[in-house]
mmCIF file of C-alpha atoms in Angstrom:
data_model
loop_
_atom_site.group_PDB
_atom_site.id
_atom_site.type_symbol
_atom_site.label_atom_id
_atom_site.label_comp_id
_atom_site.label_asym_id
_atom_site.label_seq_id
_atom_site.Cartn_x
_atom_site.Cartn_y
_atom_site.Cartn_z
ATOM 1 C CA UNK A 1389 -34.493 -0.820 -54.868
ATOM 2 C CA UNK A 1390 -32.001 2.619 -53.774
ATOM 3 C CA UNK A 1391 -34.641 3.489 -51.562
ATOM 4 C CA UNK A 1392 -34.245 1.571 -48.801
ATOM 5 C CA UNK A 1393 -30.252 2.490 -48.835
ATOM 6 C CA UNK A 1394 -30.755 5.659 -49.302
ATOM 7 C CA UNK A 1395 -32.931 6.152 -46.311
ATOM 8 C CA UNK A 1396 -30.861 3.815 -44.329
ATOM 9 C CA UNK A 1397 -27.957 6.562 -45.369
ATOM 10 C CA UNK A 1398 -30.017 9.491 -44.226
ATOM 11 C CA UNK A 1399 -30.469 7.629 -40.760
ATOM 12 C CA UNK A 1400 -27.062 7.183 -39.876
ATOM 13 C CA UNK A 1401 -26.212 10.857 -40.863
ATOM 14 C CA UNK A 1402 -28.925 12.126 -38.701
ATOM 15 C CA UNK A 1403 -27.270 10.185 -35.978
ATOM 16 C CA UNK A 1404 -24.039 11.250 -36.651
ATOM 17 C CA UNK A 1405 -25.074 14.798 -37.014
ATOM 18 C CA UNK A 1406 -27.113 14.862 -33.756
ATOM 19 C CA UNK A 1407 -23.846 13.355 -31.938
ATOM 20 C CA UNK A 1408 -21.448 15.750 -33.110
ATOM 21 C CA UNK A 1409 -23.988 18.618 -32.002
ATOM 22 C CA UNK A 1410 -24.444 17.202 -28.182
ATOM 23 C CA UNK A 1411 -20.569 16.842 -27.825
ATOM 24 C CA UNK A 1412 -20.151 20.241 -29.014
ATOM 25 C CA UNK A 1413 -22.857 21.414 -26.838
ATOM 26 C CA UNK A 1414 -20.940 19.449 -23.852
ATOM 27 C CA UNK A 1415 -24.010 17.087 -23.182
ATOM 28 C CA UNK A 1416 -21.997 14.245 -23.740
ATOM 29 C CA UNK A 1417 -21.053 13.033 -20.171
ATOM 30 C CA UNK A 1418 -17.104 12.265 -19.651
ATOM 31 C CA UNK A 1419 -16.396 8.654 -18.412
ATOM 32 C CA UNK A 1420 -17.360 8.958 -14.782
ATOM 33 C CA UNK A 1421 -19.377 12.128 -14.978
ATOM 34 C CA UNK A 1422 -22.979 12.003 -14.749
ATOM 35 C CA UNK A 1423 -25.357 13.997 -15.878
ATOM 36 C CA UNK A 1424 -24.970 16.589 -13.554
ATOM 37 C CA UNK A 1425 -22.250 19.467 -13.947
ATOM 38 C CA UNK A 1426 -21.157 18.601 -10.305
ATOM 39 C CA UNK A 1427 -21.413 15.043 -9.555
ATOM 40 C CA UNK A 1428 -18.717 11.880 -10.452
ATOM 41 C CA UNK A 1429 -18.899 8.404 -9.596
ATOM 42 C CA UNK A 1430 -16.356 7.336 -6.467
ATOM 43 C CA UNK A 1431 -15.139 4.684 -5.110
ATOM 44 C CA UNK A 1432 -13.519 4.515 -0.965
ATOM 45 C CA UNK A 1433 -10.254 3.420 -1.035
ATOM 46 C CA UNK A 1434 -7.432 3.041 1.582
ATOM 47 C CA UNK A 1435 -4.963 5.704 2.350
ATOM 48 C CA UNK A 1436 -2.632 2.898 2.605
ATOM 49 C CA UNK A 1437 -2.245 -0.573 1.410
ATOM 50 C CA UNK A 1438 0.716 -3.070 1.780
ATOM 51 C CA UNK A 1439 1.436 -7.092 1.215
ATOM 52 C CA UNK A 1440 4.024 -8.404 3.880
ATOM 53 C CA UNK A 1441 6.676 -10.570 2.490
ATOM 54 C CA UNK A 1442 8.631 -13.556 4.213
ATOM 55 C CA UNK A 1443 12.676 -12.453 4.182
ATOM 56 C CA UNK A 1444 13.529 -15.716 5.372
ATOM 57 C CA UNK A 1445 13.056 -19.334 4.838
ATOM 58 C CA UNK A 1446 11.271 -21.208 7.891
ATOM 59 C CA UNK A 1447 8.111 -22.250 8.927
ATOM 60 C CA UNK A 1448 5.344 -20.281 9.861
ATOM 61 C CA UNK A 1449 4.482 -20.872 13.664
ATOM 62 C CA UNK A 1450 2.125 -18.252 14.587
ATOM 63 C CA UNK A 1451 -0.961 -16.083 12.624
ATOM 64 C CA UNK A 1452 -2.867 -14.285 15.237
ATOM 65 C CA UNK A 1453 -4.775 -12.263 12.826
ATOM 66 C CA UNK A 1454 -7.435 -13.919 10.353
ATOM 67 C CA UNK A 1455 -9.213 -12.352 7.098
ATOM 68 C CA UNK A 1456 -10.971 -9.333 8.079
ATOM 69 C CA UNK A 1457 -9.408 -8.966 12.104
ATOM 70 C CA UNK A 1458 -8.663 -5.479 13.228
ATOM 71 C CA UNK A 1459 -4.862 -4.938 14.468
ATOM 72 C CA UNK A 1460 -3.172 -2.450 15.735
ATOM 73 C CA UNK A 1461 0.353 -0.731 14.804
ATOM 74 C CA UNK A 1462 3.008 -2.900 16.687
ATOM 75 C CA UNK A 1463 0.829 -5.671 17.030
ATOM 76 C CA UNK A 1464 2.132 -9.154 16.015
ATOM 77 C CA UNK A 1465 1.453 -10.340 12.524
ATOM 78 C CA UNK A 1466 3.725 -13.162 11.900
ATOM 79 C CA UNK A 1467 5.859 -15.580 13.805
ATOM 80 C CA UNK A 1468 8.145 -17.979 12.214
ATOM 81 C CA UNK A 1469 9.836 -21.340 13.680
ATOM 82 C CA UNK A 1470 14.206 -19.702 14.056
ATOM 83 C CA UNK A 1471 15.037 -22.885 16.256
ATOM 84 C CA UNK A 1472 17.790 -23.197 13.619
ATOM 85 C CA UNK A 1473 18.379 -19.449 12.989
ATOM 86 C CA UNK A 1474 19.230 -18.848 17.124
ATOM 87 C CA UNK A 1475 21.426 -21.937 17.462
ATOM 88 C CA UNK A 1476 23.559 -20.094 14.358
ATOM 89 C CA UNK A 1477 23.145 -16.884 16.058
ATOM 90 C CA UNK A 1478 24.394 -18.454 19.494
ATOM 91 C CA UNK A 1479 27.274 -20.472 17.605
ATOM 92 C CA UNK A 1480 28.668 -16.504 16.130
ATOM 93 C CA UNK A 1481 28.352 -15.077 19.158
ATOM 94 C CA UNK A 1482 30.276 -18.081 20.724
ATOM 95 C CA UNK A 1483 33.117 -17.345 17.818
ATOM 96 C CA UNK A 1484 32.919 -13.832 18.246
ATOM 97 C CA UNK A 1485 33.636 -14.060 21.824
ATOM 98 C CA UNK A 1486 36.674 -16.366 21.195
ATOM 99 C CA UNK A 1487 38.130 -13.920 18.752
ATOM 100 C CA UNK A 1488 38.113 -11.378 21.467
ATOM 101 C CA UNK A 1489 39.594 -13.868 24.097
ATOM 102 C CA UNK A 1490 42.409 -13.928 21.405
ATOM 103 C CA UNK A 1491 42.920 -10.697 21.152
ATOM 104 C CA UNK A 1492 43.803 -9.830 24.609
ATOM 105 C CA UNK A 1493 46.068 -12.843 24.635
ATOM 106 C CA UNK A 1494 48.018 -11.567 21.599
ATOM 107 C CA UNK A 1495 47.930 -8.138 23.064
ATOM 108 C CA UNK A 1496 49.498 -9.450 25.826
ATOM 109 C CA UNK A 1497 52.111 -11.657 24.166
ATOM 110 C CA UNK A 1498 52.959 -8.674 21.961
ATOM 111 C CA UNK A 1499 53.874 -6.558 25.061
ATOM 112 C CA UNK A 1500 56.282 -8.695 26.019
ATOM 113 C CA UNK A 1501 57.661 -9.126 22.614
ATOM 114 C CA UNK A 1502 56.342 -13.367 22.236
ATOM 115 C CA UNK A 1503 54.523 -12.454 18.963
ATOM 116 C CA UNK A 1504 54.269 -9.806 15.905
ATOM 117 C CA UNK A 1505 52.882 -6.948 15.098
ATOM 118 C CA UNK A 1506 51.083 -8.731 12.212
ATOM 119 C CA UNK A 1507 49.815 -11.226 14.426
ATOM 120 C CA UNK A 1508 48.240 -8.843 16.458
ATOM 121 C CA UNK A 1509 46.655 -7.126 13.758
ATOM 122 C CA UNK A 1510 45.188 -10.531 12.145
ATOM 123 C CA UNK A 1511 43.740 -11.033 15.695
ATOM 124 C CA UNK A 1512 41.719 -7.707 15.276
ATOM 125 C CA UNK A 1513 40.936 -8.364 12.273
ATOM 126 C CA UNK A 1514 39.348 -12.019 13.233
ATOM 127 C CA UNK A 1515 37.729 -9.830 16.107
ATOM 128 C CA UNK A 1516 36.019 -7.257 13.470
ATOM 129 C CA UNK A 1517 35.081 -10.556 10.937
ATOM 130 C CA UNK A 1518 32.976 -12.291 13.790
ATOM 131 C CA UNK A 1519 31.482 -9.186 15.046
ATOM 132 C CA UNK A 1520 30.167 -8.817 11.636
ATOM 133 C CA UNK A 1521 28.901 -12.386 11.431
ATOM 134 C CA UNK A 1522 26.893 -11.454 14.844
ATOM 135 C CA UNK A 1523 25.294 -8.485 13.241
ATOM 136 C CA UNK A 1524 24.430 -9.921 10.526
ATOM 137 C CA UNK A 1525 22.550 -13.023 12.436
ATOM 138 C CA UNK A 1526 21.016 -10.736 14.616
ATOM 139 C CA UNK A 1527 19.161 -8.916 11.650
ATOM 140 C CA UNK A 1528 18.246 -12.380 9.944
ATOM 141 C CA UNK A 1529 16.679 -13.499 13.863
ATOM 142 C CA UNK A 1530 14.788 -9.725 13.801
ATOM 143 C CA UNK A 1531 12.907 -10.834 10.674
ATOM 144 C CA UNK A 1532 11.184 -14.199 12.464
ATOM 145 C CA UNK A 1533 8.898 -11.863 13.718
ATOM 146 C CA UNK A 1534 6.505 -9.386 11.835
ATOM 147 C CA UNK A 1535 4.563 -6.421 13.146
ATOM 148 C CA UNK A 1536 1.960 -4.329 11.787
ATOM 149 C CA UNK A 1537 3.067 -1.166 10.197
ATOM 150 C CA UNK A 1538 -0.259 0.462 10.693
ATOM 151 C CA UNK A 1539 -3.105 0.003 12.311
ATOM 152 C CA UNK A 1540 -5.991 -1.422 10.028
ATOM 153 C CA UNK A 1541 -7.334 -4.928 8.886
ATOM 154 C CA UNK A 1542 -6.211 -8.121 7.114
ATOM 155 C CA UNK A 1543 -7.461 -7.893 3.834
ATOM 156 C CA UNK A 1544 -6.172 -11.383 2.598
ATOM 157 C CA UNK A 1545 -4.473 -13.865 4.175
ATOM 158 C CA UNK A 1546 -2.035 -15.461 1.616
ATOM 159 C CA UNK A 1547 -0.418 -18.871 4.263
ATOM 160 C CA UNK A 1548 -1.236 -21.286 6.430
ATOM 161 C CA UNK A 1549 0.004 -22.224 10.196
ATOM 162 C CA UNK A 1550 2.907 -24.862 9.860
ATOM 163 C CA UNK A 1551 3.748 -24.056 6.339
ATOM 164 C CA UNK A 1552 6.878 -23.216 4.837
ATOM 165 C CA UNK A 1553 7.750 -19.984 3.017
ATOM 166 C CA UNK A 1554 10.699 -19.038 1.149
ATOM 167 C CA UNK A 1555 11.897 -15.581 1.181
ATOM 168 C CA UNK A 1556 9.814 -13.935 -0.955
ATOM 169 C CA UNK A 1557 6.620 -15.654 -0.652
ATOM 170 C CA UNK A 1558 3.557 -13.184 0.289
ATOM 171 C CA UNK A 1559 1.744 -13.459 3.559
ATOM 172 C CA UNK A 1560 -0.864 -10.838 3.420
ATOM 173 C CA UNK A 1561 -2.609 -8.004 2.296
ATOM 174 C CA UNK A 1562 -3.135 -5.126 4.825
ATOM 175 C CA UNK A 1563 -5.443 -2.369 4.584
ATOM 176 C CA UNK A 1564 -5.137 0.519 6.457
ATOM 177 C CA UNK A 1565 -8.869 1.611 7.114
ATOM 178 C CA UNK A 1566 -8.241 4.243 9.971
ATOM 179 C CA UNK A 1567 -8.475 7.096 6.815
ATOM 180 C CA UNK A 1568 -10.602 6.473 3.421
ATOM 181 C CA UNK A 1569 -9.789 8.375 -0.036
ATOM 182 C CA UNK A 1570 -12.624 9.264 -1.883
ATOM 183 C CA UNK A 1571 -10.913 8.535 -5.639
ATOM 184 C CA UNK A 1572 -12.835 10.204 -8.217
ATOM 185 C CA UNK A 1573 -11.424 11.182 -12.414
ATOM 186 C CA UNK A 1574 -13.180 14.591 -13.114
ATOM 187 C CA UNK A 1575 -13.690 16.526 -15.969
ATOM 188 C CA UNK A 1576 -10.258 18.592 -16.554
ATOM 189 C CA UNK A 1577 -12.268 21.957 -16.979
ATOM 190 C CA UNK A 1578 -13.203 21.806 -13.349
ATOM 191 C CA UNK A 1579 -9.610 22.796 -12.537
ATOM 192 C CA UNK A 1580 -11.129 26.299 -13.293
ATOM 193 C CA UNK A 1581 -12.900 26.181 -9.905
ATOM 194 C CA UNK A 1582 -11.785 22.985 -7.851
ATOM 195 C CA UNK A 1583 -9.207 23.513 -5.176
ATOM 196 C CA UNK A 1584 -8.270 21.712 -2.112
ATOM 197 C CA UNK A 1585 -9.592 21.657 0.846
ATOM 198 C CA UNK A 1586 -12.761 22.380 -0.943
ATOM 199 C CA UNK A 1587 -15.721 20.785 0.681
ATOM 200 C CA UNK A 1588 -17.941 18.310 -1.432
ATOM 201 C CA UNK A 1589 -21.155 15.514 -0.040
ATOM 202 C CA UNK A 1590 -20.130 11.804 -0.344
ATOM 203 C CA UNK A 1591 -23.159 9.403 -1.229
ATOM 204 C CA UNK A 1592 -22.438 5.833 -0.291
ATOM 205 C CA UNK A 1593 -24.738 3.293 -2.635
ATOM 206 C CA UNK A 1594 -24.283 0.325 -0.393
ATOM 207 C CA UNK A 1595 -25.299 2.115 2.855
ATOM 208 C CA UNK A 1596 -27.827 4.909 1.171
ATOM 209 C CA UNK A 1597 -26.084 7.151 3.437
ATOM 210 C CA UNK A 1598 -24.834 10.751 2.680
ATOM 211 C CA UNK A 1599 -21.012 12.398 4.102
ATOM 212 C CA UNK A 1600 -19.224 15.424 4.190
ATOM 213 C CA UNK A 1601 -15.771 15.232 2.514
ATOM 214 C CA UNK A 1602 -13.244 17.321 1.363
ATOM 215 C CA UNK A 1603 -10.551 17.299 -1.467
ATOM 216 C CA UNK A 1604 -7.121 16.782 -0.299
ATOM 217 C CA UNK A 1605 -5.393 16.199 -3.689
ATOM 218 C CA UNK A 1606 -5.507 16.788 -7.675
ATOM 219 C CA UNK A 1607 -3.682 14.598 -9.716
ATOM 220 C CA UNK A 1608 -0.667 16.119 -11.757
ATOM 221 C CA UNK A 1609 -1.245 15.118 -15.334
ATOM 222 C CA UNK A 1610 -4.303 15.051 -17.190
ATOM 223 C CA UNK A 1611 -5.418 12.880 -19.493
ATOM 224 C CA UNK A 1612 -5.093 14.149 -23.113
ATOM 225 C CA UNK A 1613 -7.739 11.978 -24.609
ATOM 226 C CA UNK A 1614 -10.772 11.942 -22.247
ATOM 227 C CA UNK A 1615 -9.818 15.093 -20.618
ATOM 228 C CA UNK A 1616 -10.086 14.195 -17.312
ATOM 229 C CA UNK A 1617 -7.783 14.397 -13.907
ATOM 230 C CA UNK A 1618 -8.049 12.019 -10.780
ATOM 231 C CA UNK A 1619 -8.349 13.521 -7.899
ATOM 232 C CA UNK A 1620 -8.689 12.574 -4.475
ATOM 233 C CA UNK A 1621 -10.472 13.193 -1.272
ATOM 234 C CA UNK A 1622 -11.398 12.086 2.144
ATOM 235 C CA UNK A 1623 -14.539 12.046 4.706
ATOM 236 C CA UNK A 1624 -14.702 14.400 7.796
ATOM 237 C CA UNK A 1625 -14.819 12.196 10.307
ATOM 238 C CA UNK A 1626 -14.592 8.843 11.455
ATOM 239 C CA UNK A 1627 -16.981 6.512 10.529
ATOM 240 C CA UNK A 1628 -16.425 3.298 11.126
ATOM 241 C CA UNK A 1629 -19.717 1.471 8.842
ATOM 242 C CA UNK A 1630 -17.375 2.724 5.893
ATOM 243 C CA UNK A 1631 -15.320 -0.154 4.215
ATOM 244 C CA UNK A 1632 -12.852 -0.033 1.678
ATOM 245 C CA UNK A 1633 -14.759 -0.746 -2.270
ATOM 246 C CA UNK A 1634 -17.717 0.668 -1.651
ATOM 247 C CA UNK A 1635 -19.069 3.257 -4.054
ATOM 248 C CA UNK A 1636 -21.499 6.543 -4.932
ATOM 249 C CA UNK A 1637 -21.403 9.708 -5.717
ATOM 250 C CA UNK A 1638 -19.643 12.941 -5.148
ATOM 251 C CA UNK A 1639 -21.343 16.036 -5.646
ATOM 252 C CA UNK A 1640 -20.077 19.717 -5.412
ATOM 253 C CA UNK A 1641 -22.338 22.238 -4.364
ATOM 254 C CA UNK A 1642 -23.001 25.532 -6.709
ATOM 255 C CA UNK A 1643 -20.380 27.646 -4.744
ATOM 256 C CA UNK A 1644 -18.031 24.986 -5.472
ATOM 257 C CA UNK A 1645 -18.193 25.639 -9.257
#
């Protein structure tokens, strides 16, 4: 009745034993490594990514751009309904150009001794206080509109025409597609060889498509348990059938290594 245990036993031990002696022969492939010495699984990824945030309360009046429209830096992303936020803007300015009225009358009256020094000075003050208030309106008016900060695409749109945001409330996701990483986690013993600016071919899955690409950064700190490193590159070249997700291969010819 052993038998069967015992053999069961000898099974797992074999595979144990025949485990141990591929990892220490370094046939066991690293998370992301294939097969081959040279070649890692990538993924394209933007340079540079960024959600826009409302900064003020008000409705939203104008979206030019919908999911997936090209823009260009500058462009116009957002415009928000600031009927309110001018009239308050026009109303400081108003004040602050009473203040300054004020001022040159109290100058005046001081000069022929009508009114105090301290008078004078809390007309200045007034003066600097309204000033303020202007400058401060002004930057909450600059905010009604949003421009791009890059050229790219909309990745996500986030609102609606006619609705109302608070400050804080996401609009949406930009993607800056004019420059692709290539984002790849190596094995940390290629730091032996790898260096950047070194050139490596780029094998897109979803196209079938091969590129040349080269590394433009290794990542700082590697990771203890699966000793590995990110590292990242990019693809000579523009190419505009390239879109951000999309996956392959990297693979790094013999004088590479």
């Amino acid at each position: 009745m052993k038998i069967p245990h015992l053999l069961l036993s000898f099974r797992r031990a074999n595979r144990l034993v025949s485990f141990l002696a591929c990892t220490l022969a370094g046939i066991v492939s690293l998370p992301g490594v294939s097969a081959g010495e040279g070649m890692v699984r990538i993924q394209l990824a933007p340079a540079q990514q960024t959600t826009l945030s409302s900064e003020i309360a008000a409705n939203v009046l104008k979206l030019p751009f919908k999911e997936g429209d090209s823009f260009r830096q500058g462009e116009l992303l957002v415009e928000f309904d600031c009927s309110l936020l001018q009239a308050q803007l026009q109303k400081a300015q108003a004040t602050a150009e009473a203040a300054r009225e004020t001022l040159k009358v109290s100058e005046r009256l001081a000069e022929l001794n009508s009114i105090s020094s301290l008078e004078v000075d809390q007309a200045r003050a007034k003066v600097k206080e309204t000033d303020a208030e202007v400058s401060a309106m002004q930057v909450t008016v600059s905010k009604c509109t949003m421009k791009a900060p890059f050229s790219g695409r909309v990745a996500k749109l986030q609102v609606d025409r006619f609705q109302y945001v608070s400050p804080g409330k996401p609009l949406m996701d930009l993607l800056d597609t004019s420059r692709l990483e290539v984002r790849m986690i190596v094995p940390s013993r290629w730091l032996s060889w790898l260096r950047t600016k070194g050139r490596f071919t780029v094998h897109i899955e979803e196209l079938g498509k091969s590129y040349e690409a080269r590394v433009v950064r290794i990542g700082a700190r590697i990771d203890p348990l699966s000793q590995t490193v990110p590292v990242m590159g990019e693809i000579v070249g523009r190419h505009d059938e390239l879109v951000t997700g999309m996956s392959g291969t990297a693979s790094f010819a013999k004088g590479q290594r």
